[in-house]
Amino acid sequence: MLETILNFDRNLFLMINNGWSNPINDILFATLTLLGSTYVALPVAGITIYIFDRKNFRKGLALLISSALVGGLLVHLLKELVDRPRPLTDMAGLIREGKVHINVIYPPLREASFPSGHSQTIFTAATILCYTYRKYIWVLFLIASLSAISRVYVGAHYPLDVLAGGTIGIILSILMVFIFKRYNL
């Protein structure tokens, strides 16, 4: 059963990574993948909170940072425990034999892949922003989803990696909102 799921994940990876490959998508997805970086997503979300909700800025920023830290810690723990190889490492033999090509944008990554930290970060930011700006939920989650998919397109992660990272970002952010409300933080 697990092998069937992993084979499906590999095939979906190749469909997105190879099947969508073109110069316009290279630029689009390279940009979207940067948005999932902690160094971009958190400052952008923090500035957004500051611009649109200045009176609650400190609380919103504390919620954002707390959620990102807790989610990031869980992601790193799971990366160590699961130790799933990145696509370049996992398919190295097939690449050498010329049976598979992986479209790689940015430096090649080879260490633990599961779950995606970029996906956790962008979904954390989107979830926290949705907490305050509910009318933009579809836009925020569309951007987060595209950023997560970009991790597959740039050759860094399998689809299940980004699905798990995004799920962690959403669930832990909702949990942190509950904790902040419950304890009036």
PDB file of N, CA and C in Angstrom, residues 149-183:
ATOM      1  N   ILE A 149       2.798  24.332  -4.481  1.00  0.00           N
ATOM      2  CA  ILE A 149       2.987  23.574  -5.719  1.00  0.00           C
ATOM      3  C   ILE A 149       4.316  23.940  -6.370  1.00  0.00           C
ATOM      4  N   SER A 150       4.733  25.184  -6.189  1.00  0.00           N
ATOM      5  CA  SER A 150       6.006  25.615  -6.781  1.00  0.00           C
ATOM      6  C   SER A 150       7.179  24.790  -6.273  1.00  0.00           C
ATOM      7  N   ARG A 151       7.063  24.268  -5.052  1.00  0.00           N
ATOM      8  CA  ARG A 151       8.142  23.445  -4.495  1.00  0.00           C
ATOM      9  C   ARG A 151       8.313  22.150  -5.290  1.00  0.00           C
ATOM     10  N   VAL A 152       7.223  21.656  -5.866  1.00  0.00           N
ATOM     11  CA  VAL A 152       7.285  20.483  -6.745  1.00  0.00           C
ATOM     12  C   VAL A 152       7.862  20.907  -8.093  1.00  0.00           C
ATOM     13  N   TYR A 153       7.370  22.020  -8.605  1.00  0.00           N
ATOM     14  CA  TYR A 153       7.820  22.504  -9.917  1.00  0.00           C
ATOM     15  C   TYR A 153       9.325  22.761  -9.943  1.00  0.00           C
ATOM     16  N   VAL A 154       9.875  23.341  -8.860  1.00  0.00           N
ATOM     17  CA  VAL A 154      11.310  23.672  -8.850  1.00  0.00           C
ATOM     18  C   VAL A 154      12.185  22.465  -8.517  1.00  0.00           C
ATOM     19  N   GLY A 155      11.570  21.296  -8.297  1.00  0.00           N
ATOM     20  CA  GLY A 155      12.324  20.063  -8.101  1.00  0.00           C
ATOM     21  C   GLY A 155      12.753  19.794  -6.669  1.00  0.00           C
ATOM     22  N   ALA A 156      12.178  20.512  -5.705  1.00  0.00           N
ATOM     23  CA  ALA A 156      12.617  20.387  -4.310  1.00  0.00           C
ATOM     24  C   ALA A 156      11.836  19.357  -3.493  1.00  0.00           C
ATOM     25  N   HIS A 157      10.557  19.141  -3.828  1.00  0.00           N
ATOM     26  CA  HIS A 157       9.699  18.290  -3.000  1.00  0.00           C
ATOM     27  C   HIS A 157       8.735  17.458  -3.835  1.00  0.00           C
ATOM     28  N   TYR A 158       8.294  16.378  -3.238  1.00  0.00           N
ATOM     29  CA  TYR A 158       7.194  15.595  -3.771  1.00  0.00           C
ATOM     30  C   TYR A 158       5.870  16.249  -3.355  1.00  0.00           C
ATOM     31  N   PRO A 159       4.780  15.971  -4.075  1.00  0.00           N
ATOM     32  CA  PRO A 159       3.477  16.534  -3.711  1.00  0.00           C
ATOM     33  C   PRO A 159       3.037  16.209  -2.272  1.00  0.00           C
ATOM     34  N   LEU A 160       3.293  14.985  -1.801  1.00  0.00           N
ATOM     35  CA  LEU A 160       2.895  14.656  -0.423  1.00  0.00           C
ATOM     36  C   LEU A 160       3.686  15.461   0.611  1.00  0.00           C
ATOM     37  N   ASP A 161       4.900  15.850   0.278  1.00  0.00           N
ATOM     38  CA  ASP A 161       5.697  16.695   1.174  1.00  0.00           C
ATOM     39  C   ASP A 161       5.016  18.041   1.376  1.00  0.00           C
ATOM     40  N   VAL A 162       4.556  18.636   0.250  1.00  0.00           N
ATOM     41  CA  VAL A 162       3.934  19.955   0.356  1.00  0.00           C
ATOM     42  C   VAL A 162       2.549  19.859   0.968  1.00  0.00           C
ATOM     43  N   LEU A 163       1.838  18.769   0.700  1.00  0.00           N
ATOM     44  CA  LEU A 163       0.527  18.573   1.322  1.00  0.00           C
ATOM     45  C   LEU A 163       0.677  18.471   2.842  1.00  0.00           C
ATOM     46  N   ALA A 164       1.659  17.711   3.292  1.00  0.00           N
ATOM     47  CA  ALA A 164       1.894  17.565   4.731  1.00  0.00           C
ATOM     48  C   ALA A 164       2.342  18.892   5.348  1.00  0.00           C
ATOM     49  N   GLY A 165       3.249  19.603   4.691  1.00  0.00           N
ATOM     50  CA  GLY A 165       3.709  20.885   5.207  1.00  0.00           C
ATOM     51  C   GLY A 165       2.576  21.891   5.319  1.00  0.00           C
ATOM     52  N   GLY A 166       1.744  21.959   4.290  1.00  0.00           N
ATOM     53  CA  GLY A 166       0.600  22.872   4.317  1.00  0.00           C
ATOM     54  C   GLY A 166      -0.391  22.507   5.403  1.00  0.00           C
ATOM     55  N   THR A 167      -0.650  21.232   5.568  1.00  0.00           N
ATOM     56  CA  THR A 167      -1.575  20.771   6.609  1.00  0.00           C
ATOM     57  C   THR A 167      -1.047  21.126   7.998  1.00  0.00           C
ATOM     58  N   ILE A 168       0.231  20.945   8.210  1.00  0.00           N
ATOM     59  CA  ILE A 168       0.838  21.322   9.492  1.00  0.00           C
ATOM     60  C   ILE A 168       0.676  22.820   9.719  1.00  0.00           C
ATOM     61  N   GLY A 169       0.942  23.618   8.689  1.00  0.00           N
ATOM     62  CA  GLY A 169       0.799  25.067   8.819  1.00  0.00           C
ATOM     63  C   GLY A 169      -0.610  25.480   9.213  1.00  0.00           C
ATOM     64  N   ILE A 170      -1.597  24.888   8.572  1.00  0.00           N
ATOM     65  CA  ILE A 170      -2.998  25.230   8.861  1.00  0.00           C
ATOM     66  C   ILE A 170      -3.398  24.777  10.260  1.00  0.00           C
ATOM     67  N   ILE A 171      -3.163  23.510  10.574  1.00  0.00           N
ATOM     68  CA  ILE A 171      -3.625  22.956  11.855  1.00  0.00           C
ATOM     69  C   ILE A 171      -2.948  23.640  13.038  1.00  0.00           C
ATOM     70  N   LEU A 172      -1.635  23.815  12.975  1.00  0.00           N
ATOM     71  CA  LEU A 172      -0.951  24.439  14.106  1.00  0.00           C
ATOM     72  C   LEU A 172      -1.308  25.916  14.240  1.00  0.00           C
ATOM     73  N   SER A 173      -1.573  26.591  13.135  1.00  0.00           N
ATOM     74  CA  SER A 173      -1.996  27.991  13.217  1.00  0.00           C
ATOM     75  C   SER A 173      -3.372  28.106  13.864  1.00  0.00           C
ATOM     76  N   ILE A 174      -4.284  27.227  13.488  1.00  0.00           N
ATOM     77  CA  ILE A 174      -5.614  27.228  14.111  1.00  0.00           C
ATOM     78  C   ILE A 174      -5.481  26.920  15.602  1.00  0.00           C
ATOM     79  N   LEU A 175      -4.634  25.973  15.954  1.00  0.00           N
ATOM     80  CA  LEU A 175      -4.389  25.640  17.363  1.00  0.00           C
ATOM     81  C   LEU A 175      -3.825  26.855  18.118  1.00  0.00           C
ATOM     82  N   MET A 176      -2.890  27.560  17.497  1.00  0.00           N
ATOM     83  CA  MET A 176      -2.307  28.740  18.152  1.00  0.00           C
ATOM     84  C   MET A 176      -3.342  29.853  18.302  1.00  0.00           C
ATOM     85  N   VAL A 177      -4.228  30.034  17.334  1.00  0.00           N
ATOM     86  CA  VAL A 177      -5.310  31.024  17.463  1.00  0.00           C
ATOM     87  C   VAL A 177      -6.173  30.659  18.664  1.00  0.00           C
ATOM     88  N   PHE A 178      -6.511  29.375  18.762  1.00  0.00           N
ATOM     89  CA  PHE A 178      -7.314  28.910  19.902  1.00  0.00           C
ATOM     90  C   PHE A 178      -6.598  29.196  21.221  1.00  0.00           C
ATOM     91  N   ILE A 179      -5.324  28.894  21.303  1.00  0.00           N
ATOM     92  CA  ILE A 179      -4.549  29.128  22.534  1.00  0.00           C
ATOM     93  C   ILE A 179      -4.497  30.623  22.855  1.00  0.00           C
ATOM     94  N   PHE A 180      -4.249  31.446  21.865  1.00  0.00           N
ATOM     95  CA  PHE A 180      -4.194  32.895  22.091  1.00  0.00           C
ATOM     96  C   PHE A 180      -5.532  33.417  22.590  1.00  0.00           C
ATOM     97  N   LYS A 181      -6.639  32.926  22.014  1.00  0.00           N
ATOM     98  CA  LYS A 181      -7.969  33.354  22.468  1.00  0.00           C
ATOM     99  C   LYS A 181      -8.269  32.831  23.867  1.00  0.00           C
ATOM    100  N   ARG A 182      -7.973  31.561  24.070  1.00  0.00           N
ATOM    101  CA  ARG A 182      -8.298  30.905  25.348  1.00  0.00           C
ATOM    102  C   ARG A 182      -7.588  31.567  26.509  1.00  0.00           C
ATOM    103  N   TYR A 183      -6.318  31.935  26.319  1.00  0.00           N
ATOM    104  CA  TYR A 183      -5.524  32.500  27.409  1.00  0.00           C
ATOM    105  C   TYR A 183      -5.341  34.007  27.269  1.00  0.00           C
TER     106      TYR A 183
END
